[in-house]
Tab-separated table of C-alpha atoms in Angstrom:
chain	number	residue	atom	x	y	z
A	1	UNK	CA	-123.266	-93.254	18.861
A	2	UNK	CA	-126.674	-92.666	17.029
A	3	UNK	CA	-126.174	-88.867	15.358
A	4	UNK	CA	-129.471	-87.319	15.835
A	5	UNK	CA	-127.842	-84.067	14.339
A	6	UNK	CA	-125.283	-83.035	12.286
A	7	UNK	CA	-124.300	-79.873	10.485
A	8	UNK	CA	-121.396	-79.202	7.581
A	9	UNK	CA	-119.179	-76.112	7.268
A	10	UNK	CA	-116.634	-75.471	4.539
A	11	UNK	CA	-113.717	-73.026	4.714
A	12	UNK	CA	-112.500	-71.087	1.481
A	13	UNK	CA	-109.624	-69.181	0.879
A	14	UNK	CA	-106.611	-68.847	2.942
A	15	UNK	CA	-107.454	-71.280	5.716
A	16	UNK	CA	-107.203	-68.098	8.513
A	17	UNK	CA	-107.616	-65.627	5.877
A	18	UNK	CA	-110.707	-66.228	4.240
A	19	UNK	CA	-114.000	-67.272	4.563
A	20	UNK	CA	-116.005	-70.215	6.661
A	21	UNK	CA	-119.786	-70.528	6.383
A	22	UNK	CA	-122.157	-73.667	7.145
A	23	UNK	CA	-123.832	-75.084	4.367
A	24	UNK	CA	-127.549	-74.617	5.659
A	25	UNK	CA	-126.718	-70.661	5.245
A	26	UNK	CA	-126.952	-70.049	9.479
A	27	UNK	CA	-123.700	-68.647	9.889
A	28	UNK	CA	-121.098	-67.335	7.694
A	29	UNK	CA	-117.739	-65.434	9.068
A	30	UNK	CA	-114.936	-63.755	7.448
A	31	UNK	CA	-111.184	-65.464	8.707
A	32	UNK	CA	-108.286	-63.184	9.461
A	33	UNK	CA	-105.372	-63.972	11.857
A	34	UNK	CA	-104.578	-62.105	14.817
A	35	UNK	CA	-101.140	-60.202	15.122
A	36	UNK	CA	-100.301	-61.737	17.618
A	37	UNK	CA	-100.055	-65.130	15.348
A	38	UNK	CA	-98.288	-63.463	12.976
A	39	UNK	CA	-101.397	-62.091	10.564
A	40	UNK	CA	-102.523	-58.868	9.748
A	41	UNK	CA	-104.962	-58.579	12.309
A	42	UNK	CA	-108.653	-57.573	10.891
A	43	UNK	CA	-112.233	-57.376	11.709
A	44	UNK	CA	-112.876	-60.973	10.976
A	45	UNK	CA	-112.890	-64.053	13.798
A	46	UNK	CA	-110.589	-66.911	14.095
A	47	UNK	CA	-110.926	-70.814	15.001
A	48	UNK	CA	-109.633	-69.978	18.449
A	49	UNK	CA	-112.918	-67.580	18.685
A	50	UNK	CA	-114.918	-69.887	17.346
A	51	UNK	CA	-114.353	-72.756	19.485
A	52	UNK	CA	-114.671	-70.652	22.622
A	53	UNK	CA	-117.716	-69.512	21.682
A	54	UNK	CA	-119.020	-73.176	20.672
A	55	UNK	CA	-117.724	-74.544	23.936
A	56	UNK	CA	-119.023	-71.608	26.120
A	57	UNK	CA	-122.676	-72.812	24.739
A	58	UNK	CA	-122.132	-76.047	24.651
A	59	UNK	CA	-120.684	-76.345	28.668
A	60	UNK	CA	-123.608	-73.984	29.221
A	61	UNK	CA	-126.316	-76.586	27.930
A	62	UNK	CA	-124.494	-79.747	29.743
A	63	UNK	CA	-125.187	-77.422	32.725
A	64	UNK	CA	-129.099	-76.981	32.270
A	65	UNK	CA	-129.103	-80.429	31.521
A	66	UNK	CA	-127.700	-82.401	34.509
A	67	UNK	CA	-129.623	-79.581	36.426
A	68	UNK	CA	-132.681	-80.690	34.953
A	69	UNK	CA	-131.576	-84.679	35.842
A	70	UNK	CA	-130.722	-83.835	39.219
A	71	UNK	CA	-133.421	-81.456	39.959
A	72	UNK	CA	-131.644	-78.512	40.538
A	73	UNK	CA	-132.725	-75.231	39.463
A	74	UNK	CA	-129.796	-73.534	37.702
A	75	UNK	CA	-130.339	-69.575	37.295
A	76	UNK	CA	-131.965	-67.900	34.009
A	77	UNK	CA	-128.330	-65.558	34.730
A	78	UNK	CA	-126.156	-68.391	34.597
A	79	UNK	CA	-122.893	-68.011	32.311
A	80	UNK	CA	-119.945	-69.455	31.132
A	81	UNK	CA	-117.124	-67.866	29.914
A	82	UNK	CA	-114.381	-69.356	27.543
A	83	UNK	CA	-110.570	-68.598	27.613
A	84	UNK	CA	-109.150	-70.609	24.859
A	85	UNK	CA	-105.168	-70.072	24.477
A	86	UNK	CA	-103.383	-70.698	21.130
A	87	UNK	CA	-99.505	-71.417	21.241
A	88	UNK	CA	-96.297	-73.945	20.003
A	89	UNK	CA	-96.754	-77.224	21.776
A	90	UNK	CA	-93.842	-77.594	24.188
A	91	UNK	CA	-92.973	-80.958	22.578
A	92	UNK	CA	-92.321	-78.511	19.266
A	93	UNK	CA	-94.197	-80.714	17.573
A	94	UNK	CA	-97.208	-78.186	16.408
A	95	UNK	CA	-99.362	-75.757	17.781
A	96	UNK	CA	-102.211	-76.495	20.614
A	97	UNK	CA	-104.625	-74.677	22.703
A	98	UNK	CA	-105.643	-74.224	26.495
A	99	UNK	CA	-108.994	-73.868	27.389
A	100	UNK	CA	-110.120	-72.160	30.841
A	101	UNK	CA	-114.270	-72.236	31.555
A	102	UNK	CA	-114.882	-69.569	34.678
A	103	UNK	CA	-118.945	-71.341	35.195
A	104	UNK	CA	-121.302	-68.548	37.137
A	105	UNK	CA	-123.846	-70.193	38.855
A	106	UNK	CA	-125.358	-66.961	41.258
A	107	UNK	CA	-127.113	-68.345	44.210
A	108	UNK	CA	-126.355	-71.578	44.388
A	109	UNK	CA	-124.219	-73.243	47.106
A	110	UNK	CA	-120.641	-73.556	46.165
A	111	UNK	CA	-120.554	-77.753	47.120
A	112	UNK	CA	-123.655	-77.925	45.108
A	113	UNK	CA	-122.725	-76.060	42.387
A	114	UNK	CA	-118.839	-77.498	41.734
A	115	UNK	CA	-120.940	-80.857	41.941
A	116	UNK	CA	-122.946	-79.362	38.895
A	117	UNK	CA	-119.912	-78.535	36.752
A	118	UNK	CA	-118.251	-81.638	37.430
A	119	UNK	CA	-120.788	-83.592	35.875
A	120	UNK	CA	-121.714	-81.002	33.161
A	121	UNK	CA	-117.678	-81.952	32.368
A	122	UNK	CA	-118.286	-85.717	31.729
A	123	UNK	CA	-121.671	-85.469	29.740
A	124	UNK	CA	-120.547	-81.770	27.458
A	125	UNK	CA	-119.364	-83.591	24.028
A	126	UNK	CA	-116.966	-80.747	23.963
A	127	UNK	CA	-115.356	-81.725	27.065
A	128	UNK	CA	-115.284	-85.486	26.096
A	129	UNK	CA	-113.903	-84.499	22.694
A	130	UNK	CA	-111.304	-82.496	24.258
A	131	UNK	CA	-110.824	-84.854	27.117
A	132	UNK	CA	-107.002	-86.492	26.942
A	133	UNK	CA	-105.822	-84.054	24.625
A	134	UNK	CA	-105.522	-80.580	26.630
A	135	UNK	CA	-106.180	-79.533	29.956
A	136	UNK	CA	-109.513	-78.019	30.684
A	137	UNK	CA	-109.092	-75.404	33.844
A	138	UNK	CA	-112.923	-75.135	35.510
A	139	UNK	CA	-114.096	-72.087	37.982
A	140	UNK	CA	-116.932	-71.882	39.860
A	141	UNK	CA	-118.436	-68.504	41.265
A	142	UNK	CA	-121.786	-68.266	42.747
């Protein structure tokens, strides 16, 4: 791979109680873990959050792009939205996550846009990076 971009974070304090920030200054968030993991709640995000939001985007752009190779015009109100799942791995070895993308293409055909998302899947990074390791559960509305 030739990096034409790269970025560096750094997380301080607790790990999911703390803080997380990239070193450039763009983004900085305050850590606190849900109650449902066990934490005392809080106004601050998590990793879960942050990955769904990261891989929302991310699917988002793969989308534009193969409909820009394939000449298709994707929407201006196109959306993706992330459900990523945090939980003890049935093999009780760790904890993993489950990621569900519902893709909203309005106006498109549903053939033609299902075609779209497939190959958004195989060029996202975040969907190659994830690809193996945990199911990724696609819908497609138009």
């Amino acid at each position: 791979m030739k990096t034409i971009y790269s970025t560096q974070a750094q997380a301080t304090g607790g790990g999911r109680e703390g803080k997380s920030a990239t070193l450039d200054g763009n983004l900085a968030v305050t850590l606190s873990t849900p109650k449902q993991m066990g934490g005392a709640g809080g106004e601050g995000t998590n990793p879960e959050q942050l990955f769904a939001v990261g891989y929302a985007a991310c699917f988002l752009g793969a989308v534009r792009f193969v409909g820009g190779r394939e000449k298709v015009a994707v929407p201006a109100d196109a959306s993706v939205t992330s459900t990523v799942g945090f939980g003890p791995r049935d093999d009780g070895k760790g904890f993993g996550i489950e990621v569900a993308l519902e893709i909203a293409l309005p106006g498109l055909e549903q053939a033609a846009a299902e075609d779209l998302v497939q190959k958004a899947h195989v060029v996202c990074p975040y969907s190659e990076a994830t690809r193996g390791n945990l199911d990724v559960k696609l819908t497609v509305k138009v």
